[in-house]
Coordinates of C-alpha atoms and ligand atoms in Angstrom, one line a residue:
X1061 CA 173.3 60.1 107.1
X1062 CA 177.0 60.9 107.4
X1063 CA 178.4 61.0 110.9
X1064 CA 179.2 64.7 111.4
X1065 CA 182.5 65.3 113.2
X1066 CA 182.4 67.7 116.1
X1067 CA 178.6 67.8 116.3
X1068 CA 177.1 68.9 119.6
X1069 CA 173.8 70.2 121.0
X1070 CA 173.5 73.9 120.2
X1071 CA 171.7 74.6 123.4
X1072 CA 174.0 72.8 126.0
X1073 CA 176.9 71.5 123.8
X1074 CA 176.1 68.0 125.0
X1075 CA 176.8 64.9 123.0
X1076 CA 174.2 63.8 120.5
X1077 CA 173.0 60.3 119.9
X1078 CA 171.2 59.1 116.7
X1079 CA 167.7 57.6 117.3
X1080 CA 167.6 55.6 114.1
X1081 CA 167.5 57.5 110.8
X1082 CA 165.0 60.2 111.8
X1083 CA 166.3 62.2 114.8
X1084 CA 169.1 63.0 117.2
X1085 CA 168.8 63.4 120.9
X1086 CA 171.0 65.3 123.3
X1087 CA 172.5 63.3 126.2
X1088 CA 172.8 66.5 128.2
X1089 CA 169.4 68.3 128.0
X1090 CA 167.3 65.7 126.2
X1091 CA 166.5 68.0 123.3
X1092 CA 165.5 66.1 120.2
X1093 CA 166.5 67.3 116.7
X1094 CA 165.1 65.9 113.5
X1095 CA 167.1 64.6 110.6
X1096 CA 165.5 66.0 107.4
X1097 CA 166.4 64.3 104.1
X1098 CA 169.5 62.9 105.7
X1099 CA 170.6 66.2 107.2
X1100 CA 170.6 66.9 111.0
X1101 CA 168.5 70.0 111.6
X1102 CA 168.9 72.4 114.4
X1103 CA 166.7 75.1 113.0
X1104 CA 163.2 75.0 114.6
X1105 CA 160.5 74.6 112.0
X1106 CA 158.3 77.8 112.2
X1107 CA 155.0 76.0 111.5
X1108 CA 154.0 72.5 110.5
X1109 CA 154.6 72.0 106.8
X1110 CA 151.9 71.4 104.3
X1111 CA 152.9 67.8 104.1
X1112 CA 152.2 67.3 107.8
X1113 CA 148.7 68.6 107.5
X1114 CA 147.6 66.7 104.5
X1115 CA 145.4 63.6 105.2
X1116 CA 148.2 61.5 103.8
X1117 CA 150.9 63.5 105.5
X1118 CA 154.3 62.5 106.7
X1119 CA 154.7 59.1 108.2
X1120 CA 151.4 57.9 107.0
X1121 CA 152.5 55.6 104.2
X1122 CA 149.8 53.0 103.8
X1123 CA 151.1 51.6 100.5
X1124 CA 154.5 51.2 98.8
X1125 CA 153.0 53.0 95.8
X1126 CA 150.1 55.1 94.7
X1127 CA 149.4 55.1 90.9
X1128 CA 147.9 58.3 89.7
X1129 CA 146.3 58.5 86.3
X1130 CA 145.5 62.1 85.5
X1131 CA 142.2 63.1 83.9
X1132 CA 143.0 63.9 80.3
X1133 CA 145.1 60.7 80.0
X1134 CA 142.2 58.5 81.2
X1135 CA 141.5 57.8 77.5
X1136 CA 139.7 54.7 76.1
X1137 CA 142.8 52.6 76.5
X1138 CA 142.5 52.4 80.3
X1139 CA 140.7 49.0 80.3
X1140 CA 143.7 47.5 78.6
X1141 CA 146.3 49.4 80.7
X1142 CA 145.0 48.7 84.2
X1143 CA 145.0 44.8 84.2
X1144 CA 148.5 44.7 82.8
X1145 CA 149.8 47.3 85.3
X1146 CA 148.3 45.4 88.2
X1147 CA 149.9 42.2 87.0
X1148 CA 153.3 43.9 86.9
X1149 CA 152.8 45.4 90.4
X1150 CA 151.9 42.1 91.8
X1151 CA 154.8 40.3 90.3
X1152 CA 157.1 43.0 91.8
X1153 CA 155.3 42.6 95.2
X1154 CA 154.5 46.3 95.4
X1155 CA 151.5 47.1 97.6
X1156 CA 149.6 49.8 95.9
X1157 CA 146.4 51.8 95.3
X1158 CA 145.3 53.3 92.0
X1159 CA 143.8 56.8 91.9
X1160 CA 141.9 58.3 88.9
X1161 CA 141.1 61.8 90.3
X1162 CA 138.0 63.4 89.0
X1163 CA 138.4 67.0 87.8
X1164 CA 139.2 69.1 84.8
X1165 CA 142.7 69.5 83.4
X1166 CA 145.8 67.4 83.5
X1167 CA 147.6 69.4 86.1
X1168 CA 144.6 69.9 88.4
X1169 CA 143.9 66.2 88.6
X1170 CA 147.5 65.4 89.1
X1171 CA 147.6 67.7 92.1
X1172 CA 144.5 66.1 93.6
X1173 CA 146.3 62.7 93.1
X1174 CA 149.4 64.0 94.9
X1175 CA 147.2 65.2 97.8
X1176 CA 145.2 62.0 98.2
X1177 CA 148.1 59.6 97.7
X1178 CA 148.9 57.4 100.7
X1179 CA 151.8 55.5 99.1
X1180 CA 155.5 56.1 99.9
X1181 CA 156.0 56.7 96.2
X1182 CA 153.7 58.0 93.5
X1183 CA 153.7 56.7 90.0
X1184 CA 152.1 58.7 87.2
X1185 CA 151.6 57.4 83.7
X1186 CA 149.6 58.0 80.5
X1187 CA 146.6 56.0 79.6
X1188 CA 146.7 57.0 76.0
X1189 CA 150.0 55.4 75.3
X1190 CA 151.6 52.0 75.6
X1191 CA 154.9 51.1 77.1
X1192 CA 157.2 48.2 77.4
X1193 CA 156.2 46.2 80.5
X1194 CA 159.8 46.3 81.8
X1195 CA 159.5 50.0 82.4
X1196 CA 158.0 49.5 85.8
X1197 CA 160.8 47.3 86.9
X1198 CA 163.4 49.9 85.7
X1199 CA 161.7 52.9 87.2
X1200 CA 161.1 51.1 90.6
X1201 CA 164.7 49.9 90.8
X1202 CA 166.0 53.5 90.2
X1203 CA 164.1 55.1 93.1
X1204 CA 166.8 54.9 95.8
X1205 CA 168.5 58.1 96.8
X1206 CA 166.6 60.3 94.4
X1207 CA 163.3 62.1 94.7
X1208 CA 161.9 61.7 91.2
X1209 CA 162.7 59.2 88.5
X1210 CA 161.6 60.2 84.9
X1211 CA 161.0 57.5 82.4
X1212 CA 162.6 59.2 79.4
X1213 CA 162.1 58.6 75.7
X1214 CA 165.2 60.6 74.8
X1215 CA 168.0 58.9 76.7
X1216 CA 170.0 55.9 75.3
X1217 CA 167.7 52.9 75.3
X1218 CA 164.6 55.0 75.2
X1219 CA 162.3 55.3 72.1
X1220 CA 159.2 57.0 71.1
X1221 CA 156.7 56.0 68.4
X1222 CA 154.5 59.1 68.0
X1223 CA 152.8 61.0 65.2
X1224 CA 155.5 63.2 63.7
X1225 CA 154.0 66.5 64.8
X1226 CA 153.7 65.4 68.4
X1227 CA 157.3 64.0 68.4
X1228 CA 158.7 67.2 67.0
X1229 CA 156.8 69.3 69.5
X1230 CA 157.8 67.2 72.4
X1231 CA 161.5 67.1 71.5
X1232 CA 161.6 70.9 70.7
X1233 CA 160.0 71.6 74.0
X1234 CA 162.4 69.5 76.0
X1235 CA 165.3 71.2 74.2
X1236 CA 164.0 74.8 74.8
X1237 CA 163.4 74.1 78.5
X1238 CA 166.7 72.3 78.9
X1239 CA 168.6 75.3 77.5
X1240 CA 166.3 78.2 78.6
X1241 CA 165.9 76.9 82.1
X1242 CA 169.2 75.1 82.6
X1243 CA 167.4 71.8 83.4
X1244 CA 169.9 69.1 82.5
X1245 CA 167.4 66.4 81.6
X1246 CA 166.4 64.9 78.3
X1247 CA 162.7 64.3 78.5
X1248 CA 160.8 67.1 80.4
X1249 CA 157.4 66.3 79.1
X1250 CA 157.2 62.6 79.9
X1251 CA 154.2 61.8 82.1
X1252 CA 155.8 58.5 83.2
X1253 CA 157.4 59.4 86.6
X1254 CA 158.0 58.0 90.0
X1255 CA 157.9 60.6 92.8
X1256 CA 158.9 60.2 96.4
X1257 CA 155.6 61.4 98.0
X1258 CA 157.1 63.4 100.9
X1259 CA 159.2 65.5 98.4
X1260 CA 156.3 66.2 96.0
X1261 CA 153.7 66.8 98.8
X1262 CA 155.8 69.7 100.1
X1263 CA 155.7 71.6 96.8
X1264 CA 153.3 74.5 96.1
X1265 CA 152.1 73.7 92.6
X1266 CA 149.9 76.0 90.5
X1267 CA 149.8 74.7 86.9
X1268 CA 146.5 73.2 85.8
X1269 CA 147.5 72.0 82.3
X1270 CA 150.3 69.8 80.9
X1271 CA 152.8 72.5 82.0
X1272 CA 152.6 70.9 85.5
X1273 CA 155.1 68.4 84.2
X1274 CA 157.7 71.2 84.0
X1275 CA 156.5 73.1 87.0
X1276 CA 157.0 70.1 89.3
X1277 CA 160.5 69.5 88.1
X1278 CA 161.6 73.2 88.4
X1279 CA 160.2 73.4 91.9
X1280 CA 161.9 70.2 92.9
X1281 CA 165.3 71.5 91.5
X1282 CA 164.6 74.8 93.3
X1283 CA 164.1 72.9 96.6
X1284 CA 167.3 70.9 96.0
X1285 CA 165.8 67.6 95.2
X1286 CA 167.4 64.9 93.1
X1287 CA 166.2 63.8 89.6
X1288 CA 167.2 60.8 87.6
X1289 CA 166.2 59.5 84.2
X1290 CA 165.7 55.9 83.0
X1291 CA 164.9 54.8 79.4
X1292 CA 161.3 54.4 78.3
X1293 CA 160.1 52.7 75.1
X1294 CA 156.8 54.4 74.4
X1295 CA 154.2 54.3 71.7
X1296 CA 151.4 56.9 71.5
X1297 CA 148.0 55.4 70.8
X1298 CA 146.2 58.5 69.7
X1299 CA 146.8 62.3 69.5
X1300 CA 144.4 64.8 68.1
X1301 CA 145.3 68.3 66.8
X1302 CA 143.3 69.8 69.7
X1303 CA 145.4 67.9 72.2
X1304 CA 148.6 69.1 70.6
X1305 CA 147.5 72.7 70.6
X1306 CA 146.5 72.5 74.3
X1307 CA 149.9 70.8 75.1
X1308 CA 151.9 73.6 73.3
X1309 CA 149.8 76.5 74.7
X1310 CA 149.9 75.4 78.3
X1311 CA 153.7 75.3 78.2
X1312 CA 154.2 78.7 76.6
X1313 CA 151.9 80.3 79.2
X1314 CA 154.1 79.5 82.2
X1315 CA 157.5 79.5 80.7
X1316 CA 158.2 83.1 81.8
X1317 CA 157.0 82.5 85.4
X1318 CA 159.2 79.4 85.5
X1319 CA 162.1 81.3 84.1
X1320 CA 161.9 83.8 86.9
X1321 CA 161.9 81.2 89.6
X1322 CA 164.7 79.2 87.9
X1323 CA 167.0 82.2 87.9
X1324 CA 166.2 83.6 91.3
X1325 CA 168.4 83.1 94.4
X1326 CA 165.5 81.1 95.8
X1327 CA 166.6 78.2 93.5
X1328 CA 168.8 75.8 95.5
X1329 CA 171.5 75.5 92.9
X1330 CA 171.9 79.3 92.3
X1331 CA 175.5 79.5 93.7
X1332 CA 176.5 76.3 91.9
X1333 CA 175.2 77.5 88.5
X1334 CA 176.9 80.9 88.9
X1335 CA 180.2 79.1 88.7
X1336 CA 179.3 78.1 85.1
X1337 CA 177.3 81.3 84.4
X1338 CA 177.2 82.7 80.8
X1339 CA 177.7 86.1 82.3
X1340 CA 181.5 86.6 82.3
X1341 CA 181.6 88.8 85.4
X1342 CA 179.5 86.4 87.5
X1343 CA 181.6 83.4 86.3
X1344 CA 184.9 85.2 87.0
X1345 CA 183.6 86.2 90.5
X1346 CA 182.6 82.7 91.5
X1347 CA 185.8 81.1 90.2
X1348 CA 188.1 83.7 91.7
X1349 CA 186.4 83.3 95.1
X1350 CA 186.7 79.6 94.9
X1351 CA 190.4 79.8 94.1
X1352 CA 191.2 82.3 96.9
X1353 CA 189.3 80.3 99.6
X1354 CA 190.5 76.8 98.6
X1355 CA 194.1 78.1 98.5
X1356 CA 193.7 79.6 102.0
X1357 CA 192.1 76.3 103.3
X1358 CA 194.4 73.9 101.5
X1359 CA 196.5 72.8 104.4
X1360 CA 193.7 72.3 106.9
X1361 CA 192.3 68.9 107.9
X1362 CA 189.1 69.6 109.8
X1363 CA 187.2 72.3 107.8
X1364 CA 183.8 73.8 108.5
X1365 CA 182.0 76.0 105.9
X1366 CA 179.4 78.2 107.7
X1367 CA 176.8 79.4 105.2
X1368 CA 178.0 76.9 102.5
X1369 CA 174.9 77.4 100.3
X1370 CA 175.2 75.3 97.1
X1371 CA 178.6 76.7 96.2
X1372 CA 181.1 74.1 95.0
X1373 CA 183.6 75.1 97.7
X1374 CA 181.8 72.5 99.8
X1375 CA 183.1 69.8 97.4
X1376 CA 186.8 70.8 97.3
X1377 CA 188.0 68.7 100.2
X1378 CA 186.6 66.6 103.1
X1379 CA 184.7 69.1 105.2
X1380 CA 181.5 69.9 107.0
X1381 CA 178.9 72.3 105.5
X1382 CA 176.4 74.3 107.5
X1383 CA 173.5 76.5 106.1
X1384 CA 170.2 77.9 107.3
X1385 CA 168.5 77.1 104.0
X1386 CA 167.6 73.4 103.8
X1387 CA 166.9 73.4 100.0
X1388 CA 170.6 74.5 99.4
X1389 CA 171.8 71.7 101.6
X1390 CA 169.6 69.1 99.8
X1391 CA 171.3 70.2 96.6
X1392 CA 174.8 70.2 98.2
X1393 CA 174.3 66.5 99.2
X1394 CA 175.8 65.7 95.7
X1395 CA 179.2 66.8 96.9
X1396 CA 179.3 63.9 99.3
X1397 CA 180.3 65.8 102.5
X1398 CA 178.5 65.8 105.8
X1399 CA 175.9 68.7 106.1
X1400 CA 174.2 70.4 109.0
X1401 CA 171.1 72.6 108.9
X1402 CA 171.8 75.2 111.5
X1403 CA 172.3 78.9 112.4
X1404 CA 175.5 80.9 112.6
X1405 CA 174.2 82.4 115.9
X1406 CA 174.2 79.0 117.6
X1407 CA 176.6 76.6 115.9
X1408 CA 175.8 73.0 116.7
X1409 CA 179.5 72.0 117.3
X1410 CA 181.9 71.5 120.1
X1411 CA 184.5 74.1 121.1
X1412 CA 187.7 73.9 119.0
X1413 CA 186.2 71.2 116.7
X1414 CA 187.8 72.6 113.5
X1415 CA 191.2 73.8 112.4
X1416 CA 189.7 75.9 109.7
X1417 CA 186.4 77.7 109.5
X1418 CA 185.2 79.3 106.3
X1419 CA 182.6 82.0 106.4
X1420 CA 182.2 83.6 103.0
X1421 CA 179.4 86.0 101.9
X1422 CA 177.5 85.5 105.1
X1423 CA 178.1 88.2 107.7
X1424 CA 176.7 91.0 105.4
X1425 CA 173.4 89.0 105.3
X1426 CA 172.9 88.9 109.1
X1427 CA 172.6 91.8 111.6
X1428 CA 175.8 93.1 113.2
X1429 CA 176.0 91.0 116.3
X1430 CA 178.9 89.9 118.4
X1431 CA 177.6 86.4 118.7
X1432 CA 178.4 85.7 115.0
X1433 CA 182.1 86.3 115.7
X1434 CA 182.2 84.6 119.1
X1435 CA 180.6 81.5 117.6
X1436 CA 183.0 81.3 114.6
X1437 CA 185.8 81.7 117.1
X1438 CA 184.5 79.2 119.6
X1439 CA 184.4 76.2 117.2
X1440 CA 187.9 77.1 115.8
X1441 CA 190.8 75.5 117.7
X1442 CA 193.6 77.9 119.0
X1443 CA 196.0 78.5 116.1
X1444 CA 193.4 77.6 113.5
X1445 CA 192.4 79.7 110.5
X1446 CA 189.3 81.7 110.0
X1447 CA 188.6 82.5 106.3
X1448 CA 186.2 85.5 106.4
X1449 CA 184.9 87.0 103.2
X1450 CA 182.5 90.0 102.8
X1451 CA 182.2 93.0 100.4
X1452 CA 184.4 96.0 101.3
X1453 CA 182.0 98.9 101.4
X1454 CA 184.9 101.4 101.5
X1455 CA 185.7 100.5 97.8
X1456 CA 183.7 102.6 95.4
X1457 CA 183.9 99.8 92.9
X1458 CA 181.8 97.5 95.1
X1459 CA 179.3 100.2 95.8
X1460 CA 178.9 100.9 92.1
X1461 CA 178.6 97.2 91.3
X1462 CA 176.0 96.6 93.9
X1463 CA 174.0 99.6 92.8
X1464 CA 174.0 98.2 89.2
X1465 CA 173.3 94.6 90.4
X1466 CA 170.3 95.9 92.5
X1467 CA 168.9 97.6 89.4
X1468 CA 169.5 94.6 87.1
X1469 CA 168.3 91.9 89.5
X1470 CA 165.8 93.3 92.0
X1471 CA 165.2 90.9 94.8
X1472 CA 168.7 89.5 94.3
X1473 CA 171.5 89.3 96.8
X1474 CA 172.0 93.1 96.7
X1475 CA 168.8 93.7 98.7
X1476 CA 169.9 91.2 101.3
X1477 CA 173.1 92.9 102.3
X1478 CA 172.0 94.4 105.5
X1479 CA 175.3 94.9 107.3
X1480 CA 178.2 96.8 105.7
X1481 CA 181.8 96.2 106.6
X1482 CA 185.0 97.8 105.5
X1483 CA 188.6 96.5 105.5
X1484 CA 189.7 98.9 108.1
X1485 CA 186.9 98.4 110.7
X1486 CA 186.7 94.6 110.2
X1487 CA 190.5 94.2 110.5
X1488 CA 190.6 96.3 113.7
X1489 CA 187.7 94.4 115.2
X1490 CA 189.2 91.0 114.5
X1491 CA 192.6 92.0 115.8
X1492 CA 191.0 93.2 119.0
X1493 CA 189.7 89.7 119.4
X1494 CA 193.2 88.3 119.2
X1495 CA 193.3 87.2 115.6
X1496 CA 196.4 87.8 113.4
X1497 CA 195.8 88.9 109.8
X1498 CA 197.8 86.5 107.6
X1499 CA 196.6 87.9 104.3
X1500 CA 193.7 89.7 102.6
X1501 CA 192.8 88.8 99.0
X1502 CA 190.2 90.5 96.8
X1503 CA 187.7 89.3 94.3
X1504 CA 187.0 91.9 91.6
X1505 CA 188.8 94.5 93.6
X1506 CA 185.9 94.8 96.0
X1507 CA 185.1 91.6 97.9
X1508 CA 187.7 91.1 100.6
X1509 CA 188.7 87.7 101.9
X1510 CA 190.7 87.6 105.2
X1511 CA 192.8 84.7 106.3
X1512 CA 192.9 85.2 110.1
X1513 CA 194.8 83.1 112.6
X1514 CA 193.3 82.5 116.0
X1515 CA 195.5 83.3 119.0
X1516 CA 197.0 80.2 120.8
X1517 CA 197.0 81.8 124.2
X1518 CA 194.1 83.2 126.1
X1519 CA 193.2 86.7 125.0
X1520 CA 191.9 89.0 127.6
X1521 CA 188.3 89.8 126.5
X1522 CA 188.5 93.4 125.3
X1523 CA 185.0 94.8 125.2
X1524 CA 184.5 96.3 121.8
X1525 CA 180.9 97.1 121.0
X1526 CA 180.2 95.8 117.5
X1527 CA 178.6 99.1 116.6
X1528 CA 181.8 101.0 117.2
X1529 CA 183.6 99.3 114.4
X1530 CA 180.8 98.4 112.0
X1531 CA 177.9 100.1 110.4
X1532 CA 174.6 98.6 109.8
X1533 CA 171.8 100.0 107.7
Ligands
ZN3074 ZN1 171.5 69.7 124.9

């Protein structure tokens, strides 16, 4: 975990001390906060997660590794595969169990395996193929700092010896999914994978056929988990026409459902992908916003982004990112900056901890509440810059765009804009709080971004009910 500058207990603002890798405790009020996937979390978990309730739930790793061999791959070659595998595992000194779940269908038995596993990691492999013995060493060595390692036939160093029809199908499928679902991996149908159990146990999986191989990856990407590929030299030992047909059909069936999830705002990398979107307006919007905000923040040294999401703004300089959605933070780990899972209503930072606070596309998503503004102001030092961005609902262009967007993408961001601001009322409100407006830039002539300087002296608190300046729907 990164040390997070300025961190403090959100309840009492006391100092926090790390208790190993898994939690922080407050020196003031003794509250304990978990560290989830390396990210300090100040958002109370509503209910225990699925992983906690499973027999082999969190913190119950009995083995280093559980090997799961799914049903329809438990072909006749298992008697040859198992002794070789166990020899390899022993030579690598990996404590392990081997599960061959009973049930019908590849996906269904794989899911049973995920639930029953008691290893810290889960290895899945095919019993109807043969592989280079060194594959286990390579996949095991690649497990650090990622959540799933795919042994891939289609990366440099990998190879596949398969009947021509199967190879063509497998390659085509990987290409279609790679483009159609923006999954930047080469081998999406390889059954040779190493999963971190805690990551995979938390997923809600539904596929019963071979399509589970894609479903599990898409749900992992949506939850912000990391995926890595290592080369695999693979030889198929037997493939029937019936097998090929089942393989192709199961993928076609769920492609659409997966497409929807992949392109929804529920996917952790939504904001990051928008930057490279094929839709020109969306691409322009993200890049213009990035340019405005990074220019305004350029001279600051201690920057906080409240509601950072997975946007690449979090990567532009050394800074701290905070968000309420853990999946987006997991994704944002790749930018290498310290991250905090927390709420804008109770920021877990000391007073005046930052000289620049960014809050872009957040305040329209939360109820009109004075605490939002007092918290942003509190963690900002006197004379510091608040960069505040939100749609300007006095601009007809924004209202038209949002109407259109709501029609084109139901369930998208448009439905989540619950509080509407305009330039006039937001400016008056912030000035009454003692801020000076340094500049206002627009994205697409409708999203306003303020650069606001906090007063250096004490501003007499001027009661201004939020509702007087703002309207909420
Ligand atoms: Zn405390």
